[in-house]
Amino acid sequence: MYVRRIQRRNKDGSVVRYVQLATNYRANGTTKAEVLLNLGREDRLDLDSLRRLVASLNRYLGDGGEDAAAPLAVSEDGPLEVAASRAIGATWLLDGLWKLLGIDTALAKVLDTRHFRTDVERALFALVANRAIAPDSKRAAVDWATSDVVIPAAGEVAEQHAYRAMDLLVNESTQTAVQEAVFFAAANLLDLEVDVVFFDTTSTYFERDTPDTEGSLRRFGHSKDHRPDLPQIVIGLAVTREGIPVRCWVWPGSTNDQTVIEQVRADMRAWRLGRVVTVVDSGFSSEANLACLTRAGGHYIAGVKMRDGSAKAGEALARQGRYQHVRDNLRVKEVRLASDPTRRWIICHNPAEAERDATRRTAQLAAIEDELTRIKTAREQDAARARARAAKAGLKRAPKPSDAPHRKAECALRDHPSLGRWLKHHPATGKLSIDRAKVKTEANLDGKYLLATSDPDLTPEDVALGYKNLLEAERAFRTMKSTLNLRPVYHRVDERIRAHVLLCWLALLLVRVAERRTGTTWRTIRNELGRLHQVTLTGPAGSLRQLTEPTDLQTQIFKDCGIPMPPKTDGLEPAITR
């Protein structure tokens, strides 16, 4: 007799396992299994009762003692040996969050109409877990999932299965189903406030010299990684005020930020969210984009460029009024313009930042004055040396010395990335001087930034603090590029590139949910749970998988996330005797 495990897949994609007591017998020359007793569902077993039964049998057989109730007793045929040890903590936690967010169910609905011989949903989860725990290429991820960690309920994951799963993920219907399911599941599960959505874009480059053909993703464009010499793609993220990324977009690298808002708004409107305030920075604040965001009852909070010569921005900044104190380092002032009655202008002032701006400007002006004085002194010294040489040679008129070194120094000063903005060129003389009018204008903008909103109900304080939360989107991009290793991208086909970004987005989603529920960083969670292993023990009587003893911190992490601990024992497979 032996204990065996069977499983059944439900229509919603979930897997239920049952434990049975069975025996083998031979019939017509073949070995068949006969079920003697159904012990019930594996997740509802009373393991303590089973251990008491084992102890009772051991006592009956004369093998009683202190360890008679231990599930891993040493048999007379020899001791148990450690056959393998694989990490299970982090993957088990991510799998629990994956199911809580309904990602497995959303994929199951898409897969219902298709017939795959492999478990595509498990292959996708393995790729996402690899991106969150030990990011690497897809080929290395397959080896990692097969040999280094335990992927719950996953069989053999081959490289072709991983690429097939990526191709399914990038399918338009799959993307829509998964992202919509994630959005509403995250909102309900985490009690998120989805009335305010933050949107921003970033870029990531490819290590190649030439772009792809027109219409493909890898194109030259404005690089936010400061690599304009390399082709890139543009990535957009919609993030809640809690930092949970709820939607992802991928565009060609030549895409301008001003052209994507209409698609973003249309995609979000398809979810019928009702009243939503979209927060964007000044790179998206064109009149066409702001008008797009107000369609169908929507509203916006947008940063406004103060130095682009906009008449309305200049009028708002020039308006007098009293600031309202919000926090220690933030004051706000609301301005209404008769020429634009539907828009509210919020001027934000940070006294500490204003002091830093003034100090930085003073240091830069002092450096400019020192350099201009040095160039002037060098010119005068060259002229004096030329006159001395002429007098010594008996010449009535000294030759004019070369001015090329001094002009070169002036050009370098004018083209300096931080000092050149304060200089003014005089065409008549060719000389440089400090632009005092610009210095005065910039002094009036110290510590200020300008916001515009179409929402009539938000207070100026809510508008200012809401815009500051746009940093959550920038933090999400930093995590994608550092912790999750968005780059390098080991793909050249557009569909695979999109799938890679979507995998990073799903990994970021699971990471943010874990961080929010535990109140600690993902690095701490990943390192701590990485020490929880599942050990495979084998012996003459069969094999068994057993969990290492969890620490208090590991147990608390699972409790905070609402995920049950991995089973202490699993996969009991007695040796078959004939």
Coordinates of C-alpha atoms in Angstrom, one line a residue:
M1 CA 0.0 0.0 0.0
Y2 CA 1.1 3.6 -0.5
V3 CA -0.2 7.1 -0.5
R4 CA -0.7 8.8 -3.9
R5 CA -1.9 12.2 -5.0
I6 CA -4.2 13.0 -7.9
Q7 CA -5.3 16.4 -9.3
R8 CA -8.3 17.9 -11.1
R9 CA -8.5 21.2 -13.0
N10 CA -11.7 23.2 -12.7
K11 CA -13.3 25.3 -15.4
D12 CA -11.9 28.5 -13.9
G13 CA -8.3 27.2 -14.2
S14 CA -7.8 26.3 -10.5
V15 CA -6.3 23.0 -9.6
V16 CA -7.6 20.8 -6.8
R17 CA -5.5 17.9 -5.4
Y18 CA -6.7 14.8 -3.6
V19 CA -4.9 12.2 -1.5
Q20 CA -5.7 8.5 -1.6
L21 CA -4.5 5.3 0.0
A22 CA -3.9 2.8 -2.8
T23 CA -2.3 -0.5 -3.6
N24 CA -1.0 -2.0 -6.8
Y25 CA -1.9 -5.4 -8.3
R26 CA -1.2 -7.2 -11.5
A27 CA -3.9 -8.1 -14.0
N28 CA -3.3 -9.7 -17.4
G29 CA 0.4 -9.0 -17.1
T30 CA 0.1 -5.2 -16.3
T31 CA 0.2 -3.3 -13.0
K32 CA -2.9 -1.5 -12.0
A33 CA -3.7 0.7 -9.0
E34 CA -6.7 0.2 -6.7
V35 CA -7.9 2.9 -4.4
L36 CA -8.5 1.6 -0.9
L37 CA -9.4 4.9 0.8
N38 CA -10.0 8.5 -0.2
L39 CA -8.3 10.8 2.4
G40 CA -9.9 14.0 0.9
R41 CA -8.5 17.2 -0.5
E42 CA -4.9 17.8 0.1
D43 CA -5.4 21.4 1.3
R44 CA -7.9 20.2 4.0
L45 CA -6.0 17.2 5.3
D46 CA -5.6 16.8 9.1
L47 CA -1.9 16.1 9.1
D48 CA -1.8 15.7 12.9
S49 CA -4.3 12.8 12.6
L50 CA -2.2 11.2 9.9
R51 CA 0.9 11.5 12.1
R52 CA -1.0 9.8 15.0
L53 CA -2.0 7.0 12.6
V54 CA 1.6 6.6 11.5
A55 CA 2.7 6.5 15.1
S56 CA 0.1 3.9 15.9
L57 CA 1.2 1.7 13.0
N58 CA 4.8 2.1 14.1
R59 CA 4.0 1.0 17.6
Y60 CA 2.0 -2.0 16.3
L61 CA 5.1 -3.0 14.2
G62 CA 7.4 -2.6 17.2
D63 CA 9.0 0.6 15.8
G64 CA 7.7 2.9 18.6
G65 CA 9.8 5.5 20.4
E66 CA 10.3 9.2 20.7
D67 CA 10.2 9.8 17.0
A68 CA 7.5 7.3 16.2
A69 CA 5.2 10.2 15.1
A70 CA 7.8 11.8 12.9
P71 CA 6.7 11.7 9.2
L72 CA 10.3 11.1 8.1
A73 CA 11.4 8.0 10.1
V74 CA 14.5 6.1 9.2
S75 CA 13.6 2.7 7.8
E76 CA 15.5 -0.6 8.4
D77 CA 16.6 -0.6 4.8
G78 CA 18.7 2.5 5.2
P79 CA 18.6 6.3 6.1
L80 CA 16.9 9.0 4.0
E81 CA 19.2 11.1 1.8
V82 CA 18.9 14.6 0.6
A83 CA 18.3 14.5 -3.1
A84 CA 17.6 18.1 -3.8
S85 CA 17.0 21.5 -2.1
R86 CA 15.2 24.3 -3.9
A87 CA 14.0 27.7 -2.7
I88 CA 10.2 28.0 -2.3
G89 CA 9.5 31.0 -0.1
A90 CA 9.5 33.9 -2.6
T91 CA 7.8 31.9 -5.4
W92 CA 5.1 30.6 -3.1
L93 CA 4.3 34.2 -1.9
L94 CA 4.3 35.6 -5.5
D95 CA 2.0 32.7 -6.6
G96 CA -0.4 33.5 -3.8
L97 CA -0.5 37.2 -4.8
W98 CA -0.9 36.1 -8.5
K99 CA -4.0 34.2 -7.6
L100 CA -5.4 36.9 -5.3
L101 CA -5.2 39.4 -8.1
G102 CA -7.1 37.0 -10.4
I103 CA -4.3 36.9 -13.0
D104 CA -4.6 33.1 -13.3
T105 CA -8.4 33.3 -13.7
A106 CA -8.1 36.0 -16.4
L107 CA -5.6 33.9 -18.3
A108 CA -7.8 30.8 -17.9
K109 CA -10.7 32.6 -19.6
V110 CA -8.6 33.4 -22.5
L111 CA -7.2 29.9 -22.7
D112 CA -10.6 28.2 -22.6
T113 CA -11.0 28.6 -26.3
R114 CA -7.6 27.2 -27.1
H115 CA -6.1 23.7 -26.6
F116 CA -2.5 23.8 -25.2
R117 CA -0.7 20.7 -24.2
T118 CA 1.4 22.7 -21.8
D119 CA 0.3 24.8 -18.9
V120 CA 0.8 28.3 -20.4
E121 CA -0.4 30.1 -17.3
R122 CA 2.3 28.4 -15.2
A123 CA 5.0 29.2 -17.7
L124 CA 4.0 32.8 -17.6
F125 CA 4.1 32.9 -13.9
A126 CA 7.5 31.3 -13.9
L127 CA 8.8 34.1 -16.1
V128 CA 7.2 36.8 -14.0
A129 CA 8.6 35.2 -10.8
N130 CA 12.1 35.1 -12.3
R131 CA 11.9 38.7 -13.2
A132 CA 11.0 39.6 -9.6
I133 CA 13.5 37.3 -7.8
A134 CA 16.5 36.6 -10.1
P135 CA 16.0 38.5 -13.4
D136 CA 17.8 37.0 -16.3
S137 CA 17.3 36.0 -20.0
K138 CA 14.3 33.8 -20.8
R139 CA 16.6 30.8 -21.5
A140 CA 18.2 31.2 -18.1
A141 CA 14.8 31.8 -16.5
V142 CA 13.6 28.3 -17.7
D143 CA 16.7 26.7 -16.2
W144 CA 16.1 28.6 -13.0
A145 CA 12.4 27.6 -12.7
T146 CA 13.3 24.0 -13.4
S147 CA 16.4 23.5 -11.2
D148 CA 16.7 26.3 -8.6
V149 CA 13.2 27.1 -7.2
V150 CA 9.8 25.5 -6.7
I151 CA 7.1 26.8 -9.0
P152 CA 3.8 25.7 -7.4
A153 CA 1.8 23.3 -9.5
A154 CA 4.2 23.6 -12.5
G155 CA 5.5 20.7 -14.4
E156 CA 8.4 20.7 -16.7
V157 CA 8.9 24.2 -18.2
A158 CA 10.8 24.1 -21.5
E159 CA 12.2 27.1 -23.4
Q160 CA 9.6 26.8 -26.2
H161 CA 6.9 26.8 -23.6
A162 CA 8.2 30.2 -22.3
Y163 CA 8.2 31.8 -25.7
R164 CA 4.7 30.4 -26.5
A165 CA 3.4 31.9 -23.3
M166 CA 5.0 35.3 -24.2
D167 CA 3.3 35.2 -27.6
L168 CA 0.0 34.5 -25.9
L169 CA 0.5 37.3 -23.3
V170 CA 1.1 39.9 -26.0
N171 CA -2.1 39.0 -27.8
E172 CA -4.4 42.0 -27.7
S173 CA -7.3 40.1 -26.1
T174 CA -5.1 38.6 -23.5
Q175 CA -3.5 42.0 -22.6
T176 CA -6.9 43.6 -22.2
A177 CA -8.3 40.8 -20.1
V178 CA -5.3 40.6 -17.8
Q179 CA -4.9 44.4 -17.3
E180 CA -8.5 44.9 -16.7
A181 CA -8.7 42.0 -14.2
V182 CA -5.6 43.3 -12.4
F183 CA -7.0 46.8 -12.1
F184 CA -10.3 45.9 -10.5
A185 CA -8.9 43.0 -8.4
A186 CA -6.1 45.3 -7.0
A187 CA -8.6 48.1 -6.4
N188 CA -10.9 45.7 -4.4
L189 CA -8.2 43.7 -2.7
L190 CA -6.1 46.6 -1.5
D191 CA -8.9 49.1 -1.1
L192 CA -7.2 51.4 -3.6
E193 CA -8.3 54.9 -4.4
V194 CA -8.6 54.8 -8.2
D195 CA -10.2 58.2 -8.6
V196 CA -6.7 59.6 -9.1
V197 CA -4.4 58.0 -11.7
F198 CA -0.8 59.1 -12.3
F199 CA 0.7 58.7 -15.8
D200 CA 4.2 59.1 -17.0
T201 CA 6.6 57.6 -19.6
T202 CA 10.2 56.5 -19.7
S203 CA 12.5 55.0 -22.4
T204 CA 14.9 52.1 -22.5
Y205 CA 17.5 51.6 -25.1
F206 CA 19.0 48.7 -27.0
E207 CA 22.7 48.0 -27.5
R208 CA 22.8 48.3 -31.3
D209 CA 24.0 50.9 -33.7
T210 CA 21.1 51.1 -36.1
P211 CA 17.3 51.3 -35.6
D212 CA 14.8 48.9 -37.1
T213 CA 12.7 49.7 -40.1
E214 CA 10.0 52.4 -40.0
G215 CA 7.0 51.2 -38.1
S216 CA 8.9 48.9 -35.7
L217 CA 9.5 49.6 -32.0
R218 CA 13.3 50.1 -31.8
R219 CA 13.7 53.7 -33.1
F220 CA 15.8 56.8 -32.3
G221 CA 14.1 59.4 -30.2
H222 CA 14.4 61.6 -27.1
S223 CA 16.2 59.4 -24.6
K224 CA 15.4 59.7 -20.9
D225 CA 18.4 57.5 -20.2
H226 CA 20.6 60.1 -21.8
R227 CA 21.6 57.7 -24.7
P228 CA 20.4 59.5 -27.8
D229 CA 22.9 57.5 -29.8
L230 CA 21.0 54.2 -29.4
P231 CA 17.6 53.1 -30.6
Q232 CA 14.9 52.8 -27.9
I233 CA 11.3 52.1 -27.0
V234 CA 8.9 54.3 -25.0
I235 CA 7.1 52.8 -22.0
G236 CA 4.0 54.3 -20.3
L237 CA 2.7 53.4 -16.8
A238 CA -0.6 54.3 -15.1
V239 CA -0.1 54.2 -11.3
T240 CA -2.5 54.7 -8.4
R241 CA -1.6 57.1 -5.6
E242 CA -0.5 54.0 -3.5
G243 CA 2.1 53.2 -6.1
I244 CA 0.3 50.2 -7.7
P245 CA 0.9 50.0 -11.5
V246 CA -2.4 49.2 -13.1
R247 CA -1.7 49.5 -16.8
C248 CA 1.2 49.5 -19.1
W249 CA 1.8 50.7 -22.7
V250 CA 4.7 50.2 -25.2
W251 CA 5.3 52.6 -28.1
P252 CA 8.1 53.1 -30.7
G253 CA 11.2 54.9 -29.5
S254 CA 10.4 57.9 -31.8
T255 CA 7.0 58.6 -30.1
N256 CA 6.6 62.0 -28.7
D257 CA 5.0 62.3 -25.2
Q258 CA 2.4 64.8 -26.5
T259 CA 0.9 62.2 -28.8
V260 CA 0.1 59.3 -26.4
I261 CA -2.5 60.9 -24.1
E262 CA -5.4 60.3 -26.4
Q263 CA -4.7 56.5 -26.5
V264 CA -4.1 56.4 -22.8
R265 CA -7.4 58.2 -22.1
A266 CA -9.3 55.9 -24.5
D267 CA -7.9 52.8 -23.0
M268 CA -8.8 53.9 -19.4
R269 CA -12.2 55.0 -20.5
A270 CA -13.0 51.5 -21.7
W271 CA -13.0 50.4 -18.1
R272 CA -15.9 52.7 -17.2
L273 CA -14.3 54.0 -14.1
G274 CA -16.5 57.1 -13.8
R275 CA -14.9 60.2 -12.3
V276 CA -11.1 59.9 -12.7
V277 CA -8.5 62.6 -12.2
T278 CA -5.4 62.0 -14.4
V279 CA -2.1 63.5 -13.1
V280 CA 0.6 64.3 -15.7
D281 CA 3.7 66.3 -15.8
S282 CA 4.5 69.3 -17.9
G283 CA 5.6 67.1 -20.8
F284 CA 2.0 66.2 -21.5
S285 CA 0.3 69.6 -20.9
S286 CA -0.5 70.7 -24.4
E287 CA -3.9 72.2 -24.9
A288 CA -5.0 69.3 -27.0
N289 CA -4.0 66.7 -24.4
L290 CA -5.7 68.6 -21.6
A291 CA -8.9 68.9 -23.6
C292 CA -8.7 65.1 -24.3
L293 CA -8.4 64.4 -20.5
T294 CA -11.6 66.4 -19.8
R295 CA -13.8 64.4 -22.2
A296 CA -16.6 62.2 -20.7
G297 CA -16.4 63.9 -17.3
G298 CA -12.7 63.3 -16.7
H299 CA -10.4 65.8 -15.0
Y300 CA -6.7 66.5 -14.9
I301 CA -3.9 67.9 -12.7
A302 CA -1.0 68.9 -14.9
G303 CA 2.3 70.6 -14.4
V304 CA 2.7 73.7 -16.5
K305 CA 6.0 75.0 -18.0
M306 CA 6.8 78.4 -16.5
R307 CA 9.5 79.4 -19.0
D308 CA 8.0 78.6 -22.4
G309 CA 6.5 82.1 -22.9
S310 CA 2.9 81.0 -22.4
A311 CA 0.7 84.1 -21.9
K312 CA -1.7 82.4 -19.5
A313 CA 1.2 80.9 -17.4
G314 CA 2.8 84.4 -17.2
E315 CA -0.5 86.0 -16.2
A316 CA -1.1 83.4 -13.5
L317 CA 2.4 83.8 -12.1
A318 CA 2.1 87.6 -12.1
R319 CA -1.1 87.6 -10.1
Q320 CA -0.8 88.8 -6.5
G321 CA -2.2 86.9 -3.6
R322 CA -1.6 85.4 -0.2
Y323 CA -0.1 81.9 0.1
Q324 CA -1.8 79.2 2.1
H325 CA 0.6 77.1 4.3
V326 CA 0.2 73.4 3.6
R327 CA 3.3 71.8 5.1
D328 CA 6.6 72.8 6.5
N329 CA 8.1 73.1 3.0
L330 CA 5.1 73.8 0.9
R331 CA 2.8 76.9 0.4
V332 CA 0.1 77.1 -2.3
K333 CA -1.9 79.9 -3.9
E334 CA -4.9 79.6 -6.2
V335 CA -5.4 81.9 -9.2
R336 CA -8.4 82.3 -11.5
L337 CA -8.1 83.9 -14.9
A338 CA -10.9 85.7 -16.6
S339 CA -9.6 84.6 -19.9
D340 CA -9.7 80.9 -18.9
P341 CA -12.6 80.5 -16.4
T342 CA -12.8 76.6 -16.5
R343 CA -9.2 76.2 -15.4
R344 CA -7.8 76.7 -11.9
W345 CA -4.1 77.6 -11.5
I346 CA -2.2 76.6 -8.4
I347 CA 1.1 78.2 -7.7
C348 CA 3.2 76.1 -5.3
H349 CA 6.2 77.5 -3.4
N350 CA 8.8 75.6 -1.5
P351 CA 10.8 78.0 0.7
A352 CA 13.7 75.5 1.3
E353 CA 13.9 74.9 -2.5
A354 CA 13.8 78.6 -3.1
E355 CA 16.8 79.1 -0.8
R356 CA 18.7 76.3 -2.7
D357 CA 17.9 77.9 -6.0
A358 CA 19.2 81.2 -4.9
T359 CA 22.4 79.7 -3.5
R360 CA 23.0 77.7 -6.6
R361 CA 22.5 80.7 -8.9
T362 CA 24.8 82.9 -6.8
A363 CA 27.5 80.3 -7.0
Q364 CA 27.0 80.0 -10.8
L365 CA 27.1 83.7 -11.3
A366 CA 30.3 84.0 -9.3
A367 CA 31.9 81.3 -11.4
I368 CA 30.9 83.2 -14.6
E369 CA 32.3 86.4 -13.3
D370 CA 35.6 84.7 -12.4
E371 CA 35.9 83.2 -15.8
L372 CA 35.0 86.4 -17.6
T373 CA 37.6 88.3 -15.5
R374 CA 40.2 85.6 -16.3
I375 CA 39.6 85.9 -20.0
K376 CA 39.8 89.7 -19.9
T377 CA 43.0 89.6 -17.9
A378 CA 44.5 87.1 -20.3
R379 CA 43.7 89.3 -23.2
E380 CA 45.3 92.3 -21.6
Q381 CA 48.4 90.4 -20.7
D382 CA 48.8 89.1 -24.3
A383 CA 48.4 92.7 -25.5
A384 CA 51.0 94.0 -23.0
R385 CA 53.5 91.3 -24.1
A386 CA 53.0 92.2 -27.7
R387 CA 53.7 95.8 -27.0
A388 CA 56.8 94.9 -25.1
R389 CA 58.1 92.8 -27.9
A390 CA 57.4 95.5 -30.4
A391 CA 59.3 98.1 -28.3
K392 CA 62.2 95.8 -28.0
A393 CA 62.3 95.3 -31.7
G394 CA 62.0 99.0 -32.4
L395 CA 58.6 98.8 -34.0
K396 CA 56.4 101.8 -33.9
R397 CA 53.2 99.7 -33.9
A398 CA 52.8 96.4 -32.0
P399 CA 51.2 93.5 -34.0
K400 CA 47.8 92.4 -32.8
P401 CA 48.1 89.1 -30.7
S402 CA 46.0 86.1 -31.6
D403 CA 42.6 86.2 -30.0
A404 CA 41.7 82.5 -30.8
P405 CA 42.4 81.0 -27.3
H406 CA 40.3 83.6 -25.6
R407 CA 37.4 83.2 -28.1
K408 CA 37.6 79.5 -27.6
A409 CA 37.3 80.0 -23.8
E410 CA 34.3 82.3 -24.3
C411 CA 32.6 79.7 -26.6
A412 CA 33.2 77.0 -24.0
L413 CA 31.6 79.2 -21.3
R414 CA 28.6 80.1 -23.5
D415 CA 28.0 76.4 -24.3
H416 CA 28.4 75.2 -20.7
P417 CA 25.2 73.2 -19.7
S418 CA 24.6 75.2 -16.5
L419 CA 26.5 78.4 -16.8
G420 CA 25.6 79.3 -20.4
R421 CA 22.0 80.1 -19.6
W422 CA 23.0 83.2 -17.7
L423 CA 25.1 84.8 -20.5
K424 CA 24.2 87.3 -23.1
H425 CA 26.1 87.8 -26.4
H426 CA 26.8 91.3 -27.8
P427 CA 27.0 91.1 -31.6
A428 CA 28.7 94.5 -32.0
T429 CA 31.7 93.6 -29.8
G430 CA 31.5 89.8 -29.8
K431 CA 31.8 89.9 -26.0
L432 CA 29.8 88.0 -23.4
S433 CA 28.2 89.5 -20.3
I434 CA 25.8 88.3 -17.6
D435 CA 22.1 88.7 -18.5
R436 CA 20.8 90.6 -15.5
A437 CA 17.2 90.7 -16.8
K438 CA 17.1 86.9 -16.9
V439 CA 18.7 86.7 -13.5
K440 CA 15.9 88.9 -12.1
T441 CA 13.2 86.8 -13.8
E442 CA 14.6 83.5 -12.5
A443 CA 14.8 85.0 -9.0
N444 CA 11.1 85.5 -9.1
L445 CA 10.6 81.8 -9.9
D446 CA 12.8 80.4 -7.1
G447 CA 11.2 77.4 -5.4
K448 CA 8.0 77.7 -7.5
Y449 CA 6.2 75.3 -9.8
L450 CA 2.9 75.9 -11.6
L451 CA -0.1 73.5 -11.7
A452 CA -3.3 73.6 -13.6
T453 CA -6.5 71.6 -12.9
S454 CA -9.9 71.3 -14.4
D455 CA -11.4 69.7 -11.2
P456 CA -13.7 72.2 -9.5
D457 CA -13.9 70.3 -6.2
L458 CA -10.3 69.6 -5.2
T459 CA -8.7 72.0 -2.7
P460 CA -5.4 73.7 -3.7
E461 CA -3.7 71.5 -1.0
D462 CA -5.1 68.3 -2.6
V463 CA -3.9 69.4 -6.0
A464 CA -0.4 70.2 -4.8
L465 CA 0.0 67.0 -2.8
G466 CA -1.6 64.9 -5.6
Y467 CA 0.9 66.2 -8.1
K468 CA 3.8 65.4 -5.7
N469 CA 2.6 61.8 -5.7
L470 CA 3.5 61.6 -9.4
L471 CA 6.9 60.6 -8.0
E472 CA 5.3 57.1 -7.5
A473 CA 5.3 56.7 -11.3
E474 CA 9.0 57.7 -11.4
R475 CA 9.7 55.3 -8.5
A476 CA 8.0 52.5 -10.5
F477 CA 10.3 53.1 -13.5
R478 CA 13.4 53.1 -11.2
T479 CA 12.3 49.7 -9.8
M480 CA 11.7 48.3 -13.3
K481 CA 15.2 49.4 -14.5
S482 CA 17.1 48.4 -11.3
T483 CA 15.4 45.7 -9.2
L484 CA 13.6 44.0 -12.1
N485 CA 16.4 44.5 -14.7
L486 CA 14.2 45.8 -17.5
R487 CA 17.4 46.2 -19.6
P488 CA 19.1 44.5 -21.4
V489 CA 16.2 43.2 -23.5
Y490 CA 17.3 40.0 -25.2
H491 CA 14.7 40.2 -28.0
R492 CA 14.5 41.8 -31.5
V493 CA 10.9 40.9 -32.6
D494 CA 8.4 43.6 -31.6
E495 CA 5.9 41.2 -30.1
R496 CA 8.5 39.6 -27.9
I497 CA 9.7 43.1 -26.8
R498 CA 6.2 44.0 -25.8
A499 CA 5.8 40.7 -23.9
H500 CA 9.1 41.4 -22.0
V501 CA 7.8 44.8 -20.9
L502 CA 4.5 43.2 -19.8
L503 CA 6.3 40.6 -17.8
C504 CA 8.2 43.4 -16.0
W505 CA 5.0 45.2 -15.4
L506 CA 3.4 42.1 -13.8
A507 CA 6.5 41.5 -11.7
L508 CA 6.4 45.1 -10.5
L509 CA 2.7 44.7 -9.7
L510 CA 3.3 41.7 -7.4
V511 CA 6.3 43.4 -5.8
R512 CA 4.3 46.6 -5.0
V513 CA 1.4 44.6 -3.5
A514 CA 3.9 42.6 -1.3
E515 CA 5.6 45.8 -0.2
R516 CA 2.3 47.5 0.6
R517 CA 0.9 44.6 2.6
T518 CA 4.1 44.0 4.6
G519 CA 5.4 47.6 5.0
T520 CA 8.9 46.6 4.0
T521 CA 11.0 46.6 0.8
W522 CA 11.0 43.9 -1.7
R523 CA 14.7 43.4 -1.3
T524 CA 14.2 42.4 2.3
I525 CA 11.2 40.2 1.5
R526 CA 13.1 38.5 -1.3
N527 CA 16.2 37.9 0.7
E528 CA 14.4 36.5 3.7
L529 CA 12.1 34.2 1.8
G530 CA 15.0 33.0 -0.3
R531 CA 16.2 31.1 2.8
L532 CA 13.0 29.0 2.9
H533 CA 13.7 25.8 1.0
Q534 CA 11.8 22.6 0.1
V535 CA 14.1 19.6 0.6
T536 CA 13.6 16.4 -1.3
L537 CA 14.4 13.3 0.8
T538 CA 14.7 9.8 -0.7
G539 CA 15.3 6.4 0.7
P540 CA 14.5 2.7 0.1
A541 CA 10.9 3.3 1.2
G542 CA 10.3 6.2 -1.2
S543 CA 10.7 9.9 -1.3
L544 CA 9.2 13.0 0.4
R545 CA 9.5 16.7 0.1
Q546 CA 9.8 18.6 3.4
L547 CA 9.9 22.4 4.2
T548 CA 12.8 23.8 6.2
E549 CA 11.8 25.3 9.5
P550 CA 10.4 28.8 8.8
T551 CA 11.6 31.8 10.9
D552 CA 9.3 34.1 12.7
L553 CA 10.0 36.9 10.1
Q554 CA 9.1 34.5 7.2
T555 CA 5.9 33.5 8.9
Q556 CA 5.0 37.1 9.5
I557 CA 5.5 38.0 5.9
F558 CA 3.1 35.3 4.7
K559 CA 0.6 36.4 7.4
D560 CA 0.8 40.1 6.4
C561 CA 0.2 39.2 2.7
G562 CA -2.7 36.9 3.6
I563 CA -1.0 33.9 1.9
P564 CA -0.9 30.5 3.6
M565 CA 2.5 29.0 4.3
P566 CA 3.8 26.2 2.1
P567 CA 3.0 22.7 3.3
K568 CA 5.5 21.2 5.8
T569 CA 5.4 17.9 3.9
D570 CA 4.5 17.2 0.3
G571 CA 4.9 14.7 -2.5
L572 CA 5.0 11.5 -0.4
E573 CA 5.8 8.8 -3.0
P574 CA 6.4 5.3 -1.5
A575 CA 8.5 2.9 -3.5
I576 CA 6.4 0.5 -5.6
T577 CA 7.0 -3.1 -4.6
R578 CA 6.1 -5.9 -6.9

